[in-house]
JSON list of C-alpha atoms in Angstrom, two decimals:
[
{"chain": "K", "resi": 1, "resn": "LEU", "atom": "CA", "xyz": [165.74, 100.94, 159.05]},
{"chain": "K", "resi": 2, "resn": "ALA", "atom": "CA", "xyz": [168.51, 99.34, 161.58]},
{"chain": "K", "resi": 3, "resn": "LYS", "atom": "CA", "xyz": [168.39, 95.19, 160.94]},
{"chain": "K", "resi": 4, "resn": "THR", "atom": "CA", "xyz": [169.93, 93.53, 163.41]},
{"chain": "K", "resi": 5, "resn": "THR", "atom": "CA", "xyz": [171.65, 89.88, 163.98]},
{"chain": "K", "resi": 6, "resn": "GLN", "atom": "CA", "xyz": [171.48, 87.83, 166.73]},
{"chain": "K", "resi": 7, "resn": "PRO", "atom": "CA", "xyz": [173.11, 83.95, 167.45]},
{"chain": "K", "resi": 8, "resn": "ILE", "atom": "CA", "xyz": [170.03, 82.39, 168.01]},
{"chain": "K", "resi": 9, "resn": "SER", "atom": "CA", "xyz": [170.43, 80.57, 170.94]},
{"chain": "K", "resi": 10, "resn": "MET", "atom": "CA", "xyz": [173.12, 80.50, 173.59]},
{"chain": "K", "resi": 11, "resn": "ASP", "atom": "CA", "xyz": [174.07, 77.83, 176.54]},
{"chain": "K", "resi": 12, "resn": "SER", "atom": "CA", "xyz": [175.37, 78.39, 179.95]},
{"chain": "K", "resi": 13, "resn": "TYR", "atom": "CA", "xyz": [175.49, 77.40, 183.53]},
{"chain": "K", "resi": 14, "resn": "GLU", "atom": "CA", "xyz": [174.50, 78.99, 186.51]},
{"chain": "K", "resi": 15, "resn": "GLY", "atom": "CA", "xyz": [177.01, 81.52, 188.12]},
{"chain": "K", "resi": 16, "resn": "GLN", "atom": "CA", "xyz": [178.94, 82.49, 184.64]},
{"chain": "K", "resi": 17, "resn": "GLU", "atom": "CA", "xyz": [178.99, 85.19, 183.17]},
{"chain": "K", "resi": 18, "resn": "VAL", "atom": "CA", "xyz": [176.89, 85.58, 179.33]},
{"chain": "K", "resi": 19, "resn": "ASN", "atom": "CA", "xyz": [177.91, 88.09, 176.67]},
{"chain": "K", "resi": 20, "resn": "ILE", "atom": "CA", "xyz": [175.46, 88.46, 173.75]},
{"chain": "K", "resi": 21, "resn": "THR", "atom": "CA", "xyz": [176.75, 90.10, 170.99]},
{"chain": "K", "resi": 22, "resn": "CYS", "atom": "CA", "xyz": [174.46, 92.13, 168.89]},
{"chain": "K", "resi": 23, "resn": "SER", "atom": "CA", "xyz": [174.98, 93.40, 165.26]},
{"chain": "K", "resi": 24, "resn": "HIS", "atom": "CA", "xyz": [173.63, 96.53, 163.49]},
{"chain": "K", "resi": 25, "resn": "ASN", "atom": "CA", "xyz": [176.28, 98.00, 160.44]},
{"chain": "K", "resi": 26, "resn": "ASN", "atom": "CA", "xyz": [173.82, 100.47, 159.36]},
{"chain": "K", "resi": 27, "resn": "ILE", "atom": "CA", "xyz": [173.11, 101.76, 162.70]},
{"chain": "K", "resi": 28, "resn": "ALA", "atom": "CA", "xyz": [172.60, 105.44, 162.50]},
{"chain": "K", "resi": 29, "resn": "THR", "atom": "CA", "xyz": [173.92, 109.08, 163.95]},
{"chain": "K", "resi": 30, "resn": "ASN", "atom": "CA", "xyz": [170.94, 109.14, 166.15]},
{"chain": "K", "resi": 31, "resn": "ASP", "atom": "CA", "xyz": [169.82, 105.63, 167.20]},
{"chain": "K", "resi": 32, "resn": "TYR", "atom": "CA", "xyz": [170.27, 104.13, 170.40]},
{"chain": "K", "resi": 33, "resn": "ILE", "atom": "CA", "xyz": [170.77, 100.80, 171.65]},
{"chain": "K", "resi": 34, "resn": "THR", "atom": "CA", "xyz": [168.11, 98.55, 173.74]},
{"chain": "K", "resi": 35, "resn": "TRP", "atom": "CA", "xyz": [168.16, 95.00, 175.10]},
{"chain": "K", "resi": 36, "resn": "TYR", "atom": "CA", "xyz": [164.81, 93.47, 176.05]},
{"chain": "K", "resi": 37, "resn": "GLN", "atom": "CA", "xyz": [164.21, 90.47, 177.83]},
{"chain": "K", "resi": 38, "resn": "GLN", "atom": "CA", "xyz": [161.22, 88.33, 177.69]},
{"chain": "K", "resi": 39, "resn": "PHE", "atom": "CA", "xyz": [159.86, 84.87, 179.21]},
{"chain": "K", "resi": 40, "resn": "PRO", "atom": "CA", "xyz": [157.32, 82.51, 177.90]},
{"chain": "K", "resi": 41, "resn": "SER", "atom": "CA", "xyz": [154.10, 83.73, 177.43]},
{"chain": "K", "resi": 42, "resn": "GLN", "atom": "CA", "xyz": [154.72, 87.56, 178.98]},
{"chain": "K", "resi": 43, "resn": "GLY", "atom": "CA", "xyz": [155.46, 90.53, 176.90]},
{"chain": "K", "resi": 44, "resn": "PRO", "atom": "CA", "xyz": [159.33, 91.71, 176.99]},
{"chain": "K", "resi": 45, "resn": "ARG", "atom": "CA", "xyz": [160.65, 93.89, 179.25]},
{"chain": "K", "resi": 46, "resn": "PHE", "atom": "CA", "xyz": [163.52, 96.59, 179.16]},
{"chain": "K", "resi": 47, "resn": "ILE", "atom": "CA", "xyz": [166.86, 95.62, 180.51]},
{"chain": "K", "resi": 48, "resn": "ILE", "atom": "CA", "xyz": [169.54, 98.36, 179.43]},
{"chain": "K", "resi": 49, "resn": "GLN", "atom": "CA", "xyz": [170.10, 101.27, 176.79]},
{"chain": "K", "resi": 50, "resn": "GLY", "atom": "CA", "xyz": [173.31, 102.42, 175.78]},
{"chain": "K", "resi": 51, "resn": "TYR", "atom": "CA", "xyz": [174.32, 105.05, 173.16]},
{"chain": "K", "resi": 52, "resn": "LYS", "atom": "CA", "xyz": [178.30, 104.86, 173.59]},
{"chain": "K", "resi": 53, "resn": "THR", "atom": "CA", "xyz": [181.02, 103.05, 174.96]},
{"chain": "K", "resi": 54, "resn": "LYS", "atom": "CA", "xyz": [179.64, 101.28, 178.65]},
{"chain": "K", "resi": 55, "resn": "VAL", "atom": "CA", "xyz": [176.63, 101.19, 180.59]},
{"chain": "K", "resi": 56, "resn": "THR", "atom": "CA", "xyz": [176.19, 99.64, 183.64]},
{"chain": "K", "resi": 57, "resn": "ASN", "atom": "CA", "xyz": [172.99, 99.07, 185.49]},
{"chain": "K", "resi": 58, "resn": "GLU", "atom": "CA", "xyz": [171.75, 96.54, 188.75]},
{"chain": "K", "resi": 59, "resn": "VAL", "atom": "CA", "xyz": [171.18, 93.55, 186.24]},
{"chain": "K", "resi": 60, "resn": "ALA", "atom": "CA", "xyz": [173.64, 94.18, 183.02]},
{"chain": "K", "resi": 61, "resn": "SER", "atom": "CA", "xyz": [176.22, 95.92, 181.48]},
{"chain": "K", "resi": 62, "resn": "LEU", "atom": "CA", "xyz": [176.08, 97.16, 177.63]},
{"chain": "K", "resi": 63, "resn": "PHE", "atom": "CA", "xyz": [178.84, 97.57, 175.97]},
{"chain": "K", "resi": 64, "resn": "ILE", "atom": "CA", "xyz": [179.46, 99.42, 172.67]},
{"chain": "K", "resi": 65, "resn": "PRO", "atom": "CA", "xyz": [182.65, 100.17, 170.71]},
{"chain": "K", "resi": 66, "resn": "ALA", "atom": "CA", "xyz": [183.20, 103.48, 169.22]},
{"chain": "K", "resi": 67, "resn": "ASP", "atom": "CA", "xyz": [182.24, 102.30, 165.64]},
{"chain": "K", "resi": 68, "resn": "ARG", "atom": "CA", "xyz": [178.65, 101.54, 167.09]},
{"chain": "K", "resi": 69, "resn": "LYS", "atom": "CA", "xyz": [178.31, 98.59, 164.49]},
{"chain": "K", "resi": 70, "resn": "SER", "atom": "CA", "xyz": [177.99, 95.94, 167.41]},
{"chain": "K", "resi": 71, "resn": "SER", "atom": "CA", "xyz": [176.97, 95.79, 170.98]},
{"chain": "K", "resi": 72, "resn": "THR", "atom": "CA", "xyz": [177.66, 93.30, 174.02]},
{"chain": "K", "resi": 73, "resn": "LEU", "atom": "CA", "xyz": [175.09, 92.77, 176.34]},
{"chain": "K", "resi": 74, "resn": "SER", "atom": "CA", "xyz": [176.88, 91.28, 179.33]},
{"chain": "K", "resi": 75, "resn": "LEU", "atom": "CA", "xyz": [175.04, 89.20, 182.47]},
{"chain": "K", "resi": 76, "resn": "PRO", "atom": "CA", "xyz": [177.30, 88.62, 185.14]},
{"chain": "K", "resi": 77, "resn": "ARG", "atom": "CA", "xyz": [176.68, 85.59, 187.45]},
{"chain": "K", "resi": 78, "resn": "VAL", "atom": "CA", "xyz": [173.41, 84.04, 185.53]},
{"chain": "K", "resi": 79, "resn": "SER", "atom": "CA", "xyz": [171.21, 82.35, 187.37]},
{"chain": "K", "resi": 80, "resn": "LEU", "atom": "CA", "xyz": [168.24, 79.21, 185.93]},
{"chain": "K", "resi": 81, "resn": "SER", "atom": "CA", "xyz": [166.07, 82.35, 185.81]},
{"chain": "K", "resi": 82, "resn": "ASP", "atom": "CA", "xyz": [167.86, 84.44, 183.18]},
{"chain": "K", "resi": 83, "resn": "THR", "atom": "CA", "xyz": [166.58, 81.72, 180.54]},
{"chain": "K", "resi": 84, "resn": "ALA", "atom": "CA", "xyz": [164.82, 83.60, 178.30]},
{"chain": "K", "resi": 85, "resn": "VAL", "atom": "CA", "xyz": [165.05, 85.37, 174.84]},
{"chain": "K", "resi": 86, "resn": "TYR", "atom": "CA", "xyz": [167.12, 88.61, 174.92]},
{"chain": "K", "resi": 87, "resn": "TYR", "atom": "CA", "xyz": [166.17, 90.98, 171.82]},
{"chain": "K", "resi": 88, "resn": "CYS", "atom": "CA", "xyz": [168.39, 93.85, 170.94]},
{"chain": "K", "resi": 89, "resn": "LEU", "atom": "CA", "xyz": [166.58, 96.85, 169.78]},
{"chain": "K", "resi": 90, "resn": "VAL", "atom": "CA", "xyz": [167.67, 99.56, 167.80]},
{"chain": "K", "resi": 91, "resn": "GLY", "atom": "CA", "xyz": [166.00, 103.13, 167.01]},
{"chain": "K", "resi": 92, "resn": "GLY", "atom": "CA", "xyz": [166.20, 107.15, 167.33]},
{"chain": "K", "resi": 93, "resn": "LEU", "atom": "CA", "xyz": [164.67, 108.24, 169.66]},
{"chain": "K", "resi": 94, "resn": "ASN", "atom": "CA", "xyz": [162.00, 111.19, 168.92]},
{"chain": "K", "resi": 95, "resn": "THR", "atom": "CA", "xyz": [162.56, 110.08, 164.95]},
{"chain": "K", "resi": 96, "resn": "ASN", "atom": "CA", "xyz": [161.51, 107.28, 162.68]},
{"chain": "K", "resi": 97, "resn": "ALA", "atom": "CA", "xyz": [162.05, 104.44, 165.91]},
{"chain": "K", "resi": 98, "resn": "GLY", "atom": "CA", "xyz": [158.68, 103.18, 165.06]},
{"chain": "K", "resi": 99, "resn": "LYS", "atom": "CA", "xyz": [160.43, 101.48, 162.31]},
{"chain": "K", "resi": 100, "resn": "SER", "atom": "CA", "xyz": [162.85, 99.54, 164.81]},
{"chain": "K", "resi": 101, "resn": "THR", "atom": "CA", "xyz": [162.90, 96.25, 164.71]},
{"chain": "K", "resi": 102, "resn": "PHE", "atom": "CA", "xyz": [163.24, 93.26, 167.27]},
{"chain": "K", "resi": 103, "resn": "GLY", "atom": "CA", "xyz": [164.64, 90.73, 164.98]},
{"chain": "K", "resi": 104, "resn": "ASP", "atom": "CA", "xyz": [163.99, 86.98, 166.27]},
{"chain": "K", "resi": 105, "resn": "GLY", "atom": "CA", "xyz": [166.43, 87.58, 169.45]},
{"chain": "K", "resi": 106, "resn": "THR", "atom": "CA", "xyz": [168.50, 85.17, 171.13]},
{"chain": "K", "resi": 107, "resn": "THR", "atom": "CA", "xyz": [167.25, 82.58, 173.41]},
{"chain": "K", "resi": 108, "resn": "LEU", "atom": "CA", "xyz": [169.40, 81.97, 176.53]},
{"chain": "K", "resi": 109, "resn": "THR", "atom": "CA", "xyz": [169.31, 78.63, 178.50]},
{"chain": "K", "resi": 110, "resn": "VAL", "atom": "CA", "xyz": [171.10, 78.59, 181.69]},
{"chain": "K", "resi": 111, "resn": "LYS", "atom": "CA", "xyz": [171.44, 74.96, 183.05]},
{"chain": "K", "resi": 112, "resn": "PRO", "atom": "CA", "xyz": [172.24, 73.94, 186.70]},
{"chain": "V", "resi": 1, "resn": "ASN", "atom": "CA", "xyz": [149.85, 101.52, 188.33]},
{"chain": "V", "resi": 2, "resn": "ALA", "atom": "CA", "xyz": [148.36, 98.53, 186.18]},
{"chain": "V", "resi": 3, "resn": "GLY", "atom": "CA", "xyz": [151.03, 99.42, 183.26]},
{"chain": "V", "resi": 4, "resn": "VAL", "atom": "CA", "xyz": [150.00, 98.24, 179.85]},
{"chain": "V", "resi": 5, "resn": "THR", "atom": "CA", "xyz": [146.45, 96.33, 180.12]},
{"chain": "V", "resi": 6, "resn": "GLN", "atom": "CA", "xyz": [145.01, 94.01, 177.09]},
{"chain": "V", "resi": 7, "resn": "THR", "atom": "CA", "xyz": [141.66, 92.70, 176.57]},
{"chain": "V", "resi": 8, "resn": "PRO", "atom": "CA", "xyz": [140.82, 89.65, 175.76]},
{"chain": "V", "resi": 9, "resn": "LYS", "atom": "CA", "xyz": [143.57, 87.41, 177.18]},
{"chain": "V", "resi": 10, "resn": "PHE", "atom": "CA", "xyz": [142.06, 85.06, 175.00]},
{"chain": "V", "resi": 11, "resn": "GLN", "atom": "CA", "xyz": [140.40, 84.61, 172.24]},
{"chain": "V", "resi": 12, "resn": "VAL", "atom": "CA", "xyz": [138.92, 81.62, 169.36]},
{"chain": "V", "resi": 13, "resn": "LEU", "atom": "CA", "xyz": [137.73, 83.00, 165.74]},
{"chain": "V", "resi": 14, "resn": "LYS", "atom": "CA", "xyz": [136.40, 81.52, 162.82]},
{"chain": "V", "resi": 15, "resn": "THR", "atom": "CA", "xyz": [137.72, 82.60, 159.64]},
{"chain": "V", "resi": 16, "resn": "GLY", "atom": "CA", "xyz": [136.16, 85.80, 158.11]},
{"chain": "V", "resi": 17, "resn": "GLN", "atom": "CA", "xyz": [134.94, 87.17, 161.34]},
{"chain": "V", "resi": 18, "resn": "SER", "atom": "CA", "xyz": [135.72, 90.49, 163.02]},
{"chain": "V", "resi": 19, "resn": "MET", "atom": "CA", "xyz": [136.73, 91.94, 166.22]},
{"chain": "V", "resi": 20, "resn": "THR", "atom": "CA", "xyz": [139.02, 94.44, 168.12]},
{"chain": "V", "resi": 21, "resn": "LEU", "atom": "CA", "xyz": [141.44, 94.12, 170.49]},
{"chain": "V", "resi": 22, "resn": "GLN", "atom": "CA", "xyz": [141.46, 96.64, 173.51]},
{"chain": "V", "resi": 23, "resn": "CYS", "atom": "CA", "xyz": [144.94, 98.36, 174.89]},
{"chain": "V", "resi": 24, "resn": "ALA", "atom": "CA", "xyz": [145.04, 100.93, 177.43]},
{"chain": "V", "resi": 25, "resn": "GLN", "atom": "CA", "xyz": [147.99, 102.53, 179.48]},
{"chain": "V", "resi": 26, "resn": "ASP", "atom": "CA", "xyz": [148.08, 104.67, 182.58]},
{"chain": "V", "resi": 27, "resn": "MET", "atom": "CA", "xyz": [151.65, 105.86, 182.47]},
{"chain": "V", "resi": 28, "resn": "ASN", "atom": "CA", "xyz": [150.83, 109.13, 180.43]},
{"chain": "V", "resi": 29, "resn": "HIS", "atom": "CA", "xyz": [152.75, 108.00, 177.64]},
{"chain": "V", "resi": 30, "resn": "ASN", "atom": "CA", "xyz": [152.38, 109.58, 174.37]},
{"chain": "V", "resi": 31, "resn": "SER", "atom": "CA", "xyz": [153.45, 106.51, 172.15]},
{"chain": "V", "resi": 32, "resn": "MET", "atom": "CA", "xyz": [151.58, 103.11, 171.60]},
{"chain": "V", "resi": 33, "resn": "TYR", "atom": "CA", "xyz": [152.40, 100.33, 169.53]},
{"chain": "V", "resi": 34, "resn": "TRP", "atom": "CA", "xyz": [151.22, 96.51, 168.63]},
{"chain": "V", "resi": 35, "resn": "TYR", "atom": "CA", "xyz": [153.05, 93.87, 167.71]},
{"chain": "V", "resi": 36, "resn": "ARG", "atom": "CA", "xyz": [152.54, 90.54, 166.72]},
{"chain": "V", "resi": 37, "resn": "GLN", "atom": "CA", "xyz": [154.62, 87.41, 167.85]},
{"chain": "V", "resi": 38, "resn": "ASP", "atom": "CA", "xyz": [154.42, 84.16, 165.72]},
{"chain": "V", "resi": 39, "resn": "PRO", "atom": "CA", "xyz": [155.24, 80.70, 167.57]},
{"chain": "V", "resi": 40, "resn": "GLY", "atom": "CA", "xyz": [159.30, 80.91, 168.00]},
{"chain": "V", "resi": 41, "resn": "MET", "atom": "CA", "xyz": [159.96, 84.23, 166.17]},
{"chain": "V", "resi": 42, "resn": "GLY", "atom": "CA", "xyz": [160.43, 87.78, 167.37]},
{"chain": "V", "resi": 43, "resn": "LEU", "atom": "CA", "xyz": [158.11, 90.59, 167.58]},
{"chain": "V", "resi": 44, "resn": "ARG", "atom": "CA", "xyz": [157.05, 92.41, 164.24]},
{"chain": "V", "resi": 45, "resn": "LEU", "atom": "CA", "xyz": [155.47, 95.98, 164.33]},
{"chain": "V", "resi": 46, "resn": "ILE", "atom": "CA", "xyz": [152.05, 95.99, 163.12]},
{"chain": "V", "resi": 47, "resn": "TYR", "atom": "CA", "xyz": [151.04, 99.98, 163.44]},
{"chain": "V", "resi": 48, "resn": "TYR", "atom": "CA", "xyz": [152.25, 102.94, 166.17]},
{"chain": "V", "resi": 49, "resn": "SER", "atom": "CA", "xyz": [150.90, 105.88, 167.42]},
{"chain": "V", "resi": 50, "resn": "ALA", "atom": "CA", "xyz": [153.80, 108.73, 167.97]},
{"chain": "V", "resi": 51, "resn": "SER", "atom": "CA", "xyz": [151.39, 110.87, 169.52]},
{"chain": "V", "resi": 52, "resn": "GLU", "atom": "CA", "xyz": [147.40, 111.00, 170.23]},
{"chain": "V", "resi": 53, "resn": "GLY", "atom": "CA", "xyz": [145.77, 111.82, 166.95]},
{"chain": "V", "resi": 54, "resn": "THR", "atom": "CA", "xyz": [148.56, 110.29, 165.14]},
{"chain": "V", "resi": 55, "resn": "THR", "atom": "CA", "xyz": [148.91, 106.61, 163.61]},
{"chain": "V", "resi": 56, "resn": "ASP", "atom": "CA", "xyz": [151.62, 105.02, 161.30]},
{"chain": "V", "resi": 57, "resn": "LYS", "atom": "CA", "xyz": [151.97, 101.67, 159.43]},
{"chain": "V", "resi": 58, "resn": "GLY", "atom": "CA", "xyz": [154.63, 99.43, 160.78]},
{"chain": "V", "resi": 59, "resn": "GLU", "atom": "CA", "xyz": [156.15, 96.11, 159.20]},
{"chain": "V", "resi": 60, "resn": "VAL", "atom": "CA", "xyz": [153.00, 94.24, 158.86]},
{"chain": "V", "resi": 61, "resn": "PRO", "atom": "CA", "xyz": [150.35, 96.01, 158.90]},
{"chain": "V", "resi": 62, "resn": "ASN", "atom": "CA", "xyz": [147.94, 94.46, 156.16]},
{"chain": "V", "resi": 63, "resn": "GLY", "atom": "CA", "xyz": [144.77, 93.07, 157.26]},
{"chain": "V", "resi": 64, "resn": "TYR", "atom": "CA", "xyz": [144.77, 95.63, 160.72]},
{"chain": "V", "resi": 65, "resn": "ASN", "atom": "CA", "xyz": [143.29, 98.83, 161.18]},
{"chain": "V", "resi": 66, "resn": "VAL", "atom": "CA", "xyz": [144.13, 100.86, 164.56]},
{"chain": "V", "resi": 67, "resn": "SER", "atom": "CA", "xyz": [142.46, 103.65, 166.47]},
{"chain": "V", "resi": 68, "resn": "ARG", "atom": "CA", "xyz": [144.11, 105.74, 168.59]},
{"chain": "V", "resi": 69, "resn": "LEU", "atom": "CA", "xyz": [141.21, 106.76, 170.56]},
{"chain": "V", "resi": 70, "resn": "ASN", "atom": "CA", "xyz": [142.78, 109.44, 172.99]},
{"chain": "V", "resi": 71, "resn": "LYS", "atom": "CA", "xyz": [146.05, 109.40, 175.01]},
{"chain": "V", "resi": 72, "resn": "ARG", "atom": "CA", "xyz": [145.54, 105.72, 177.04]},
{"chain": "V", "resi": 73, "resn": "GLU", "atom": "CA", "xyz": [143.83, 104.32, 174.74]},
{"chain": "V", "resi": 74, "resn": "PHE", "atom": "CA", "xyz": [144.84, 102.39, 171.18]},
{"chain": "V", "resi": 75, "resn": "SER", "atom": "CA", "xyz": [142.97, 99.65, 169.85]},
{"chain": "V", "resi": 76, "resn": "LEU", "atom": "CA", "xyz": [143.56, 97.13, 166.72]},
{"chain": "V", "resi": 77, "resn": "ARG", "atom": "CA", "xyz": [140.89, 95.94, 164.83]},
{"chain": "V", "resi": 78, "resn": "LEU", "atom": "CA", "xyz": [140.97, 92.34, 162.48]},
{"chain": "V", "resi": 79, "resn": "GLU", "atom": "CA", "xyz": [138.02, 93.53, 159.64]},
{"chain": "V", "resi": 80, "resn": "SER", "atom": "CA", "xyz": [138.20, 89.83, 158.91]},
{"chain": "V", "resi": 81, "resn": "ALA", "atom": "CA", "xyz": [140.33, 87.87, 160.40]},
{"chain": "V", "resi": 82, "resn": "ALA", "atom": "CA", "xyz": [142.12, 85.24, 158.47]},
{"chain": "V", "resi": 83, "resn": "PRO", "atom": "CA", "xyz": [144.01, 81.62, 159.93]},
{"chain": "V", "resi": 84, "resn": "SER", "atom": "CA", "xyz": [147.50, 83.92, 158.77]},
{"chain": "V", "resi": 85, "resn": "GLN", "atom": "CA", "xyz": [146.63, 85.88, 161.51]},
{"chain": "V", "resi": 86, "resn": "THR", "atom": "CA", "xyz": [146.55, 83.32, 164.70]},
{"chain": "V", "resi": 87, "resn": "SER", "atom": "CA", "xyz": [149.52, 84.60, 166.73]},
{"chain": "V", "resi": 88, "resn": "VAL", "atom": "CA", "xyz": [149.88, 86.65, 170.03]},
{"chain": "V", "resi": 89, "resn": "TYR", "atom": "CA", "xyz": [149.40, 90.24, 170.08]},
{"chain": "V", "resi": 90, "resn": "PHE", "atom": "CA", "xyz": [151.44, 92.58, 172.30]},
{"chain": "V", "resi": 91, "resn": "CYS", "atom": "CA", "xyz": [150.65, 95.94, 173.10]},
{"chain": "V", "resi": 92, "resn": "ALA", "atom": "CA", "xyz": [153.20, 98.72, 174.32]},
{"chain": "V", "resi": 93, "resn": "SER", "atom": "CA", "xyz": [153.44, 102.14, 174.88]},
{"chain": "V", "resi": 94, "resn": "SER", "atom": "CA", "xyz": [156.81, 104.68, 175.66]},
{"chain": "V", "resi": 95, "resn": "VAL", "atom": "CA", "xyz": [156.98, 108.33, 177.16]},
{"chain": "V", "resi": 96, "resn": "ASP", "atom": "CA", "xyz": [157.78, 109.31, 173.41]},
{"chain": "V", "resi": 97, "resn": "ARG", "atom": "CA", "xyz": [159.29, 107.71, 169.88]},
{"chain": "V", "resi": 98, "resn": "GLY", "atom": "CA", "xyz": [161.95, 105.44, 170.31]},
{"chain": "V", "resi": 99, "resn": "GLU", "atom": "CA", "xyz": [161.77, 105.39, 174.30]},
{"chain": "V", "resi": 100, "resn": "THR", "atom": "CA", "xyz": [161.87, 102.53, 176.39]},
{"chain": "V", "resi": 101, "resn": "GLN", "atom": "CA", "xyz": [158.74, 100.65, 175.66]},
{"chain": "V", "resi": 102, "resn": "TYR", "atom": "CA", "xyz": [156.01, 98.86, 178.49]},
{"chain": "V", "resi": 103, "resn": "PHE", "atom": "CA", "xyz": [154.64, 95.77, 177.20]},
{"chain": "V", "resi": 104, "resn": "GLY", "atom": "CA", "xyz": [150.99, 94.32, 178.21]},
{"chain": "V", "resi": 105, "resn": "PRO", "atom": "CA", "xyz": [150.53, 90.47, 178.67]},
{"chain": "V", "resi": 106, "resn": "GLY", "atom": "CA", "xyz": [149.79, 90.04, 175.42]},
{"chain": "V", "resi": 107, "resn": "THR", "atom": "CA", "xyz": [145.89, 88.42, 173.79]},
{"chain": "V", "resi": 108, "resn": "ARG", "atom": "CA", "xyz": [146.45, 85.10, 171.99]},
{"chain": "V", "resi": 109, "resn": "LEU", "atom": "CA", "xyz": [144.60, 84.73, 169.07]},
{"chain": "V", "resi": 110, "resn": "LEU", "atom": "CA", "xyz": [143.45, 81.53, 167.21]},
{"chain": "V", "resi": 111, "resn": "VAL", "atom": "CA", "xyz": [141.59, 81.95, 163.93]},
{"chain": "V", "resi": 112, "resn": "LEU", "atom": "CA", "xyz": [140.13, 78.47, 162.86]}
]
């Protein structure tokens, strides 16, 4: 069971780039890394997923070093609406992924 | 396409009462999940169903039972509610185990 560790909270200002790091020292060979965003009173929603190196989509980038023991979610030019809790989830596809844990997440507060 | 729907949205129970939380998805997903989220905490997996006809325990299964009624529906039952089960319950689904999870809006449960 891949346990993850993230900072409890982070503050930023509008227009800045935010990097949130997740540690997952016991990641397994077939595990993927997925990040979710959760707003108050809503369910989490998918942001990005990757296995190694770098993945980019329209909202974020995900950087994964060669040893895969950590990953960094990068949010470019954040706005007030990016204030949310961000979760890193590690788990394998079609394996024991049901045992993956969300952890407590990182509360990002974006200030004007 | 409604995605993942949950009923009820909010429920108040007395200690010892029973109830069933309903979840349905219209995305033809194989896997479904039940999580609970306590205030200020991350999500904890209660049960999951990798595919129709199968269910398995997550991190915190005690006090709950589940039924995968068919491919669309996955219900969570509290046989004898306790105040410690006061929480927000989220249902999620994914194409297969470990794939991106899509969450419902949640059910807020208060046990007095």
